[in-house]
Short mmCIF file of C-alpha atoms in Angstrom, two decimals:
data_model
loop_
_atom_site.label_atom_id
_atom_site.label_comp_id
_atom_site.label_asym_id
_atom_site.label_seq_id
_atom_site.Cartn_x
_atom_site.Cartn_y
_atom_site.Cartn_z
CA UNK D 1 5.19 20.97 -2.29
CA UNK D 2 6.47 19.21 0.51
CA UNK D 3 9.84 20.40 2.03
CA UNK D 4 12.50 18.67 4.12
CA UNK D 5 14.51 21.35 5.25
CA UNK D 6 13.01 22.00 8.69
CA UNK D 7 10.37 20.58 10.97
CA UNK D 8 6.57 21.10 9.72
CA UNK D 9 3.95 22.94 12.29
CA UNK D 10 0.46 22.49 11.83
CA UNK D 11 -0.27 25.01 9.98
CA UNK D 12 2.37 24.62 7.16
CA UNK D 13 1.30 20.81 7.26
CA UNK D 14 -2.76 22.31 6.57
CA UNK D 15 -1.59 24.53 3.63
CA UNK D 16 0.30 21.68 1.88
CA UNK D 17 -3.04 19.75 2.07
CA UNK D 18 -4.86 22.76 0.70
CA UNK D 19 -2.82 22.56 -2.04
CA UNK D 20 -3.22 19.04 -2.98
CA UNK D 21 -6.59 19.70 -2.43
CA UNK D 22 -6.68 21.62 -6.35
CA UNK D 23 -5.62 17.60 -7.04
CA UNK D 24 -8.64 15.33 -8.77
CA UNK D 25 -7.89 12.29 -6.95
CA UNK D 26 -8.38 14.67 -3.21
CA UNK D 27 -10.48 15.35 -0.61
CA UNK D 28 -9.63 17.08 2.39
CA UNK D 29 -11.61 17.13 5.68
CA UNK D 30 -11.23 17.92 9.16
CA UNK D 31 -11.85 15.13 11.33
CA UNK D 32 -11.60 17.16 14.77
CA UNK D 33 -9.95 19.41 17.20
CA UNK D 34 -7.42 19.61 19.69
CA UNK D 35 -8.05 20.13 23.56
CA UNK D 36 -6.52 23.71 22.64
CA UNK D 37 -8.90 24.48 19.62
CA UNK D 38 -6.36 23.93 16.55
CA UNK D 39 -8.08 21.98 14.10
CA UNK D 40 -6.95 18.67 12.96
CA UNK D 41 -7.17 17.40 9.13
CA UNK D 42 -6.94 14.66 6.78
CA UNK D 43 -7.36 13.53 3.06
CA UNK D 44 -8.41 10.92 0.52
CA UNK D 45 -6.43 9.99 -2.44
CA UNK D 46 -7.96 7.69 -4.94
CA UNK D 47 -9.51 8.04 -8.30
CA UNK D 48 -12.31 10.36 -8.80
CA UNK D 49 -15.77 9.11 -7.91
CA UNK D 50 -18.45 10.29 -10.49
CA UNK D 51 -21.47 10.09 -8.08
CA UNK D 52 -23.10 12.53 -5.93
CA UNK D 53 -22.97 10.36 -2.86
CA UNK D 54 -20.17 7.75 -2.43
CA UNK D 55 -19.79 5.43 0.54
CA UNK D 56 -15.72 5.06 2.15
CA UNK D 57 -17.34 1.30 2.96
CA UNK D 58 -17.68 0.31 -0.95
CA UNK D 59 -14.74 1.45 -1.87
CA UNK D 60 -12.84 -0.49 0.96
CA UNK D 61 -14.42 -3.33 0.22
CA UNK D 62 -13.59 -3.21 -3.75
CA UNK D 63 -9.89 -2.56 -2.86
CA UNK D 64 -7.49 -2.27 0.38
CA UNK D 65 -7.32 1.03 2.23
CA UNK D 66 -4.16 1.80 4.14
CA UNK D 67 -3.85 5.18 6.77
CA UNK D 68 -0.77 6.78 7.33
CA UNK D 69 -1.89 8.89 11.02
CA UNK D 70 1.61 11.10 12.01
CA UNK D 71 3.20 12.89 14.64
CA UNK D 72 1.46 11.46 17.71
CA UNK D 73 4.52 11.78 19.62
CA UNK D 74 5.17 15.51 18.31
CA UNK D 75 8.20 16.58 19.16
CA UNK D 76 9.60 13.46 16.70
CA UNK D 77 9.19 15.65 14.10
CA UNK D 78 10.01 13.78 10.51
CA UNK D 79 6.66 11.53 10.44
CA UNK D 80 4.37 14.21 8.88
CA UNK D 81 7.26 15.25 6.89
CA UNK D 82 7.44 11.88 5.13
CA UNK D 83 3.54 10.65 5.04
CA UNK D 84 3.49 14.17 3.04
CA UNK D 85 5.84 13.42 0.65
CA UNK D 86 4.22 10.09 0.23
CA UNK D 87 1.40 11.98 -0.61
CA UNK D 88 2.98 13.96 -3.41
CA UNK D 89 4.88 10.74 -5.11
CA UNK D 90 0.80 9.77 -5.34
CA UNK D 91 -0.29 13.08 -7.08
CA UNK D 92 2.59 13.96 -8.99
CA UNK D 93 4.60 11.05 -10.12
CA UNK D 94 2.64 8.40 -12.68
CA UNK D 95 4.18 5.65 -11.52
CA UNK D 96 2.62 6.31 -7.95
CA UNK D 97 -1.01 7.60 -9.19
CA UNK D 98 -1.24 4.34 -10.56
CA UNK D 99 -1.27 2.65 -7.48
CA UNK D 100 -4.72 4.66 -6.35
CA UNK D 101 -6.44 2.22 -8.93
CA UNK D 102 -5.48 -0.55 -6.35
CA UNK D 103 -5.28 0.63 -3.13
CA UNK D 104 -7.50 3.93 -1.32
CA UNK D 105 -5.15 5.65 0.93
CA UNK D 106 -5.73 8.10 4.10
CA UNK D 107 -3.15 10.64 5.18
CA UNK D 108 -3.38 12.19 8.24
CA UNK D 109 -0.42 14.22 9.17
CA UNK D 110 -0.98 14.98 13.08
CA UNK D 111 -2.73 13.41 15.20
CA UNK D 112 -1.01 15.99 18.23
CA UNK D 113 -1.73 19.20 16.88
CA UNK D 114 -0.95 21.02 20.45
CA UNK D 115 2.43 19.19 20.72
CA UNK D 116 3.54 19.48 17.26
CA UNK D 117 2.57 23.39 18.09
CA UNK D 118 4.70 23.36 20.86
CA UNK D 119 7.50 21.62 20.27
CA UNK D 120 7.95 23.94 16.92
CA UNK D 121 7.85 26.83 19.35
CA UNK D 122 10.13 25.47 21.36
CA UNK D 123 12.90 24.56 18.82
CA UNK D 124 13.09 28.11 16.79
CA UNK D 125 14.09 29.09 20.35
CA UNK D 126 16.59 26.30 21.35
CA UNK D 127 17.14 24.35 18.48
CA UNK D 128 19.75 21.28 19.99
CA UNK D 129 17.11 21.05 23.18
CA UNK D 130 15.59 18.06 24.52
CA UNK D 131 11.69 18.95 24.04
CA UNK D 132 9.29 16.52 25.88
CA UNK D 133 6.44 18.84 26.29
CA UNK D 134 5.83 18.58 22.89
CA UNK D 135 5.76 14.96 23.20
CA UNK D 136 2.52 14.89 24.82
CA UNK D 137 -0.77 16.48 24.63
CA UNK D 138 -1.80 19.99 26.40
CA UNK D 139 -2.46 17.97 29.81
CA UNK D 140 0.34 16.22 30.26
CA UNK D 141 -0.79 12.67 28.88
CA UNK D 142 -0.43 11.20 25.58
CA UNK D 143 -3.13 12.06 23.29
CA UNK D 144 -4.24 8.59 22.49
CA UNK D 145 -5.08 7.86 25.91
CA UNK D 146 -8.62 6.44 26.06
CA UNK D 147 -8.82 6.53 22.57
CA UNK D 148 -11.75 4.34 22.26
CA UNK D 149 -13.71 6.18 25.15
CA UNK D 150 -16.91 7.86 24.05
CA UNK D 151 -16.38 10.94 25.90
CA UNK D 152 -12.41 11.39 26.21
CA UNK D 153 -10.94 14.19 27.63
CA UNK D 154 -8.51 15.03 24.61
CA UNK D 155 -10.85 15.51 21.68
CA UNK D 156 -7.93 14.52 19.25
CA UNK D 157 -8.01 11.45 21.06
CA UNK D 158 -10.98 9.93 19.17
CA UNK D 159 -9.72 11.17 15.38
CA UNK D 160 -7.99 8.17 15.01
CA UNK D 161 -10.85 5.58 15.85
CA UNK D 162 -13.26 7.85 13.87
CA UNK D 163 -11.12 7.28 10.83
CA UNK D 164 -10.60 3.67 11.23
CA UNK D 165 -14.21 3.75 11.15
CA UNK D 166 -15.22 5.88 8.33
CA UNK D 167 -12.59 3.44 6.15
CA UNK D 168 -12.27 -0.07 7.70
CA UNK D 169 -8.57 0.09 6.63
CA UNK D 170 -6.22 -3.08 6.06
CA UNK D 171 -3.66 -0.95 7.77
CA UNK D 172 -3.18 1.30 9.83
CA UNK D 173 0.24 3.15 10.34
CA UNK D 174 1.77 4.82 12.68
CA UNK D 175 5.01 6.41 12.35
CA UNK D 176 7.09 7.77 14.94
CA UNK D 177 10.62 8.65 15.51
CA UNK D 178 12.40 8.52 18.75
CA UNK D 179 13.78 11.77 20.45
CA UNK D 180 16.49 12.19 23.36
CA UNK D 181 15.11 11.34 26.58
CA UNK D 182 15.77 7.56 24.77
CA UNK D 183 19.71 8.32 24.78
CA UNK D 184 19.54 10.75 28.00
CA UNK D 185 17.44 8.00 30.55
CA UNK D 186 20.28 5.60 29.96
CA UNK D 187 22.86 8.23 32.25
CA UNK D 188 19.60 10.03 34.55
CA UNK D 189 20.39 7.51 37.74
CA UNK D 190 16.48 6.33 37.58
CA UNK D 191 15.07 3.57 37.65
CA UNK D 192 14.20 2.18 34.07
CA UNK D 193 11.13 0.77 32.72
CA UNK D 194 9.59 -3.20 33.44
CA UNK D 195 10.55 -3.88 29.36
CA UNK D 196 11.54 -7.69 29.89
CA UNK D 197 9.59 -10.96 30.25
CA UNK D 198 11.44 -11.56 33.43
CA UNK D 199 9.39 -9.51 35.50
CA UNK D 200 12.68 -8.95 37.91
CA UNK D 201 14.82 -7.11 35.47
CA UNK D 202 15.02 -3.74 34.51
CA UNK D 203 15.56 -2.79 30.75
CA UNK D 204 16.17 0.45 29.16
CA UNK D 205 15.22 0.67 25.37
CA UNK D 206 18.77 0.84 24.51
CA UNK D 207 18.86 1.75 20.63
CA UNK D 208 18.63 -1.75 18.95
CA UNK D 209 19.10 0.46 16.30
CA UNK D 210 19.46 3.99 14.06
CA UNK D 211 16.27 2.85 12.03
CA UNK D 212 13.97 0.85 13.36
CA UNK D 213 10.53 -1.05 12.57
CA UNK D 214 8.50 -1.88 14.98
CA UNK D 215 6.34 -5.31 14.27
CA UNK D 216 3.87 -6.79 16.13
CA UNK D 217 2.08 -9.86 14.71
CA UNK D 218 -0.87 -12.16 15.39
CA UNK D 219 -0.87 -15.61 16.29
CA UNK D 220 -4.76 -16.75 16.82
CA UNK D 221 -6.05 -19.84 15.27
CA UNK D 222 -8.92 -17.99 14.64
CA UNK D 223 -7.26 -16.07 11.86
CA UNK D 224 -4.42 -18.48 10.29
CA UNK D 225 -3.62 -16.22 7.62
CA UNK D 226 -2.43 -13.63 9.02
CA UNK D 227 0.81 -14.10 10.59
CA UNK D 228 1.98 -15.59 7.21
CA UNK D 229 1.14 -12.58 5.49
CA UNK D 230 2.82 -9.70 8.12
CA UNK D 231 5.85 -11.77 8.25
CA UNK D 232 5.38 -11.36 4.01
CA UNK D 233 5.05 -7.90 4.72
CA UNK D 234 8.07 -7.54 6.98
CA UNK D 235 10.61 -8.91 4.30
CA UNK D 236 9.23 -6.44 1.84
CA UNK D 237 9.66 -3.38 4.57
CA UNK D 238 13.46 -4.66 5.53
CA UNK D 239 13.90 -4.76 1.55
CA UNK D 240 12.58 -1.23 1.05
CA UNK D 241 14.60 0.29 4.09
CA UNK D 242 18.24 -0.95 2.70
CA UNK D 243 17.48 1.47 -0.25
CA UNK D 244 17.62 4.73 1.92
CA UNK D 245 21.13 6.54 1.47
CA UNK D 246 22.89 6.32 4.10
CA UNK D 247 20.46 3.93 6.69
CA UNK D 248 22.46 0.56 6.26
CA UNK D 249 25.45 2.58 7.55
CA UNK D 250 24.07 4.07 10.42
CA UNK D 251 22.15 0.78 11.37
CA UNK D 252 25.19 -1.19 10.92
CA UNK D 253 27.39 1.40 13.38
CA UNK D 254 24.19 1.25 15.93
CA UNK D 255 23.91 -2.71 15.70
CA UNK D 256 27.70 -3.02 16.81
CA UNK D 257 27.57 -0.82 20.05
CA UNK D 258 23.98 -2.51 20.87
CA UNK D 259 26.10 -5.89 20.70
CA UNK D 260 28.91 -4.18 22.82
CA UNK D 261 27.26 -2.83 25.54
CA UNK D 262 23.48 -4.87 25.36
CA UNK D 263 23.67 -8.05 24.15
CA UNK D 264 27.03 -9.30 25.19
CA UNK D 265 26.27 -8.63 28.76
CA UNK D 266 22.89 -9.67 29.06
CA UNK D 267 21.07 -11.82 26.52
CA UNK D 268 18.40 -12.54 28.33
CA UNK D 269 16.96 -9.34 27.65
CA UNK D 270 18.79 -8.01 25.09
CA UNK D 271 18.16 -9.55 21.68
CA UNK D 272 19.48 -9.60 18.08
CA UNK D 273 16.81 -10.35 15.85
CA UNK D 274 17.31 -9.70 12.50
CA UNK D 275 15.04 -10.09 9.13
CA UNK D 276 17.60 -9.89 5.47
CA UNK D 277 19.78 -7.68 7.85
CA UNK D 278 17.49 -5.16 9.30
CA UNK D 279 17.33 -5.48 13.24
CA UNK D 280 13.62 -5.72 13.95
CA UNK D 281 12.39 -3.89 17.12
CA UNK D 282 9.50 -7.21 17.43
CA UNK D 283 7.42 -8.48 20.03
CA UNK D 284 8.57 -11.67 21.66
CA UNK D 285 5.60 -13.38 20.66
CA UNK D 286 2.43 -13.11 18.60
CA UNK D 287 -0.66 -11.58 19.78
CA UNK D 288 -4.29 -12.91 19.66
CA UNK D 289 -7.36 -11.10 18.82
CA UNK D 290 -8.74 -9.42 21.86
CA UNK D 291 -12.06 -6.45 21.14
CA UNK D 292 -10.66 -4.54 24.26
CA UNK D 293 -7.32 -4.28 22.79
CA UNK D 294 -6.11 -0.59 21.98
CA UNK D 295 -4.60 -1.72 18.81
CA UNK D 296 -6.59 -1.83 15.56
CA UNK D 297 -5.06 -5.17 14.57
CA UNK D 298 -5.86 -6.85 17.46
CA UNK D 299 -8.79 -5.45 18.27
CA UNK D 300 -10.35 -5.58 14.65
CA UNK D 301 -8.34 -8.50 13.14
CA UNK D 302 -11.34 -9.28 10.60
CA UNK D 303 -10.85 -5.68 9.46
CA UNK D 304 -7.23 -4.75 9.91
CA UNK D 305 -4.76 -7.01 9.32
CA UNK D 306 -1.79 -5.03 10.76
CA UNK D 307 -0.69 -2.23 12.57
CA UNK D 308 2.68 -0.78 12.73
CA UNK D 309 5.12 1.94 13.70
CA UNK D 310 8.95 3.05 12.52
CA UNK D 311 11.47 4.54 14.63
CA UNK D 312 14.56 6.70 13.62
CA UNK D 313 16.47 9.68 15.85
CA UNK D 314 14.77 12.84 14.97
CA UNK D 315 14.71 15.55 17.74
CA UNK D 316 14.47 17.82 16.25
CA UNK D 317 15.76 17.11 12.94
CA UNK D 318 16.41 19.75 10.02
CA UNK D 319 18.65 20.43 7.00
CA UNK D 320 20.35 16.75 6.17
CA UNK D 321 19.64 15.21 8.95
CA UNK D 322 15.85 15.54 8.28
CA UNK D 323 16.54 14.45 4.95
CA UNK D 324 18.59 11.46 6.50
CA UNK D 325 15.17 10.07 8.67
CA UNK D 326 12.30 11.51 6.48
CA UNK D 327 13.75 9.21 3.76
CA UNK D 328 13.68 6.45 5.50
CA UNK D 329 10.13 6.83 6.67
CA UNK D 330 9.52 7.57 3.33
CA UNK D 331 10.58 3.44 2.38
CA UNK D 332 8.96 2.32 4.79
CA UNK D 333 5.39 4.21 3.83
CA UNK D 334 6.33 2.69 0.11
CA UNK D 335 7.26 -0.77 1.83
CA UNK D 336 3.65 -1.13 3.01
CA UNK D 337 1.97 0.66 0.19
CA UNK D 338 3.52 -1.94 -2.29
CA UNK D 339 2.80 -5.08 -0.14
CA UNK D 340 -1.06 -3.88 -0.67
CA UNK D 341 -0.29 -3.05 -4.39
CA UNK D 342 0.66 -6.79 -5.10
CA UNK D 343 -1.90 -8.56 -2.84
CA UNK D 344 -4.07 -10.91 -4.38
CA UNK D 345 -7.06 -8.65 -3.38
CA UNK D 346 -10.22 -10.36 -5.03
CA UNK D 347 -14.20 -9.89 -4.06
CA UNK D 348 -16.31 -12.35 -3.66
CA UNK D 349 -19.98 -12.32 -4.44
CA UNK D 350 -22.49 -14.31 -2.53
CA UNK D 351 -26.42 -14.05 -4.37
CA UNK D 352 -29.36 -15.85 -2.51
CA UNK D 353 -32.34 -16.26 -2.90
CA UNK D 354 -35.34 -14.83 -0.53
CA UNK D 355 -39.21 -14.63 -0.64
CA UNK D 356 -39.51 -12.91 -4.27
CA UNK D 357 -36.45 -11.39 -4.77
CA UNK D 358 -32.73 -12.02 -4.03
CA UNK D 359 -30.01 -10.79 -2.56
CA UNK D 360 -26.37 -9.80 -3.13
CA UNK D 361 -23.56 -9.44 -1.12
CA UNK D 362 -19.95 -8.65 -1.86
CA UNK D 363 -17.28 -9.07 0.52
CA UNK D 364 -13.10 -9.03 0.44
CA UNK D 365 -11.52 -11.22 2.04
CA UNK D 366 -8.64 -10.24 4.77
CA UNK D 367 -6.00 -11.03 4.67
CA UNK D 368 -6.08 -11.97 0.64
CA UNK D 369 -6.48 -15.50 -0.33
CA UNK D 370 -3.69 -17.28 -1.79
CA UNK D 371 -4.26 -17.24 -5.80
CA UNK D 372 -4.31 -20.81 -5.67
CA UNK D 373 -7.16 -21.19 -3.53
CA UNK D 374 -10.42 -22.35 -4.88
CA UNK D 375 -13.13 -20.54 -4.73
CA UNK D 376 -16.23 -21.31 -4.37
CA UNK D 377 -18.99 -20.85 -6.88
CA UNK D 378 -22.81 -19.53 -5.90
CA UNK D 379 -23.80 -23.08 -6.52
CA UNK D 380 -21.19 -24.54 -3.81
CA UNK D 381 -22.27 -21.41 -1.52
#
């Protein structure tokens, strides 16, 4: 269903969910519009629900949902390509469909409908072209801005908070790949972007490498489970990655001029920080819970337990060379997928008693307790 061969507009992105759509375990939906008009879609894949009326917040509390939202950046073309195939390993291969009986998952191929438009326009024209309009939404601006506004002036904007709300996900992804302007701003004669802790330097985001996870984590008291579990997650994501043909290669060849030309001349900003071999693209330190944050991990930590985003050189990729970064989007989707899959993911009931009746409520907790952590009866409760 779901070809790697060239880049994938909006509208051949819409038919392959149609498709799936003739798929049992599928619902498809639009969740929105663009500032241009092109409507935006998504889907559900999990085991059939034999109900007339079902609620997205029972099932995410009887097992962990993860969303895979694409192509925000458009004109990095290989996200949808790879959340779609994702999609198809869950539908068509029995291995995959089992995993729906323990984890709900989301798809939502673009999130920049206009831009992904745009920049497929653009490249059927001049294929080898840098194309940053596409990168962006109609106006200029990228189309998360003011995400969480309740009136912003993308309407794609808000899809992505409206879905995190509908589900409550454990994750929420967000893959991306990284087009030219990265390569050309390092030759343009302008000034670079503030990108270092030492608010007097000047960094460019020299490639730390061909494939490359981003990883933020949280380090708040308040939730001292977490950061033990992402870093968990992060060795099973470096694991997954050095199975894609062809990526430990290319990552190796990108670490060794990164070391040449970054990190040997200035180490202060430029750091090699590796996890089992992979060069991790991390924040210097962990974050803390914060309800104005833009981030759903941060800002939802109870809810979400992490948020992430993949990089690999894909303007505007086709032929092998789409094959080259879809697949390794396409371990990294399976990287996070599994981490869920083997999660100690139990619910805990809570009854009590009040005036004449009782009452019963069922929670999951987030991250998943260890297995060897008591739990508590109704009695001690």
């Amino acid at each position: 269903m779901v070809q790697w061969d060239t880049p994938i507009p909006p509208p051949e992105a819409y038919g392959i969910l149609a498709r799936m759509s003739a798929f049992k375990e599928v619902t498809v939906y639009k969740v929105g519009q663009s500032y241009l008009g092109k409507e935006i879609w998504a889907m559900d894949l999990m085991p059939p629900v034999e109900a007339s009326h079902w609620s997205q917040a029972k099932q995410t509390t009887m097992k962990p949902t993860i969303v895979y939202s694409a192509r925000q950046h458009a004109n990095e073309v290989s996200s949808t390509s790879h959340v779609l195939k994702m999609a198809e390993l869950l539908l068509t291969d029995p291995v995959y469909r089992a995993k729906l009986n323990k984890v709900n998952v989301v798809v939502h191929p673009i999130t920049n409908a206009d831009g992904a438009q745009l920049a497929y326009d653009l490249q059927t024209i001049n294929p080898t072209y840098m194309l940053h309009a596409g990168y962006l939404g109609a106006l200029g601006v990228d189309v998360t801005s003011a995400q969480w506004d309740a009136d912003p002036i993308y309407p794609e904007s808000g899809i992505r908070p409206k879905i995190w709300r509908a589900w409550l996900p454990d994750v929420f992804l967000n893959p991306h790949g990284y087009p030219s302007h990265e390569w050309v701003q390092l030759f343009s004669e302008y000034a670079a972007w503030v990108r270092t802790r030492a608010v007097e330097t000047r960094d460019y985001w020299t490639m730390r490498g061909w494939w490359m996870p981003g990883f933020g984590w949280l380090d708040d008291a308040k939730y001292p489970r977490h950061k033990d579990e992402q870093l968990k997650l992060l060795n099973t994501i470096t694991e997954y990655v050095k199975e894609a043909p062809g990526t430990v290669a290319l990552n190796e060849r990108a670490y060794d001029r990164y070391k040449r030309y970054s990190f040997d001349f200035d180490q202060k900003n430029f750091k090699l920080d590796f996890t089992n071999g992979v060069l991790i693209y991390k924040s210097i330190k962990g974050a803390r819970a914060n309800p104005q944050s833009q981030d759903f991990m941060t800002r939802q930590p109870n809810v979400t337990i992490w948020d992430g985003s993949t990089e690999a050189p894909d303007e505007t990729a086709r032929g092998d060379w789409m094959k080259l970064v879809a697949n390794a989007g396409l371990q990294w989707d399976k990287a996070v997928l599994e981490y869920l899959v083997r999660g100690n993911h139990e619910v805990e009931r809570k009854l009590e008693t009040f005036w004449n009746g009782v009452s019963l409520s069922i929670n999951r907790p987030r991250p998943p307790k260890p297995a060897d952590e008591k739990k508590p009866t109704t009695e001690e409760r």
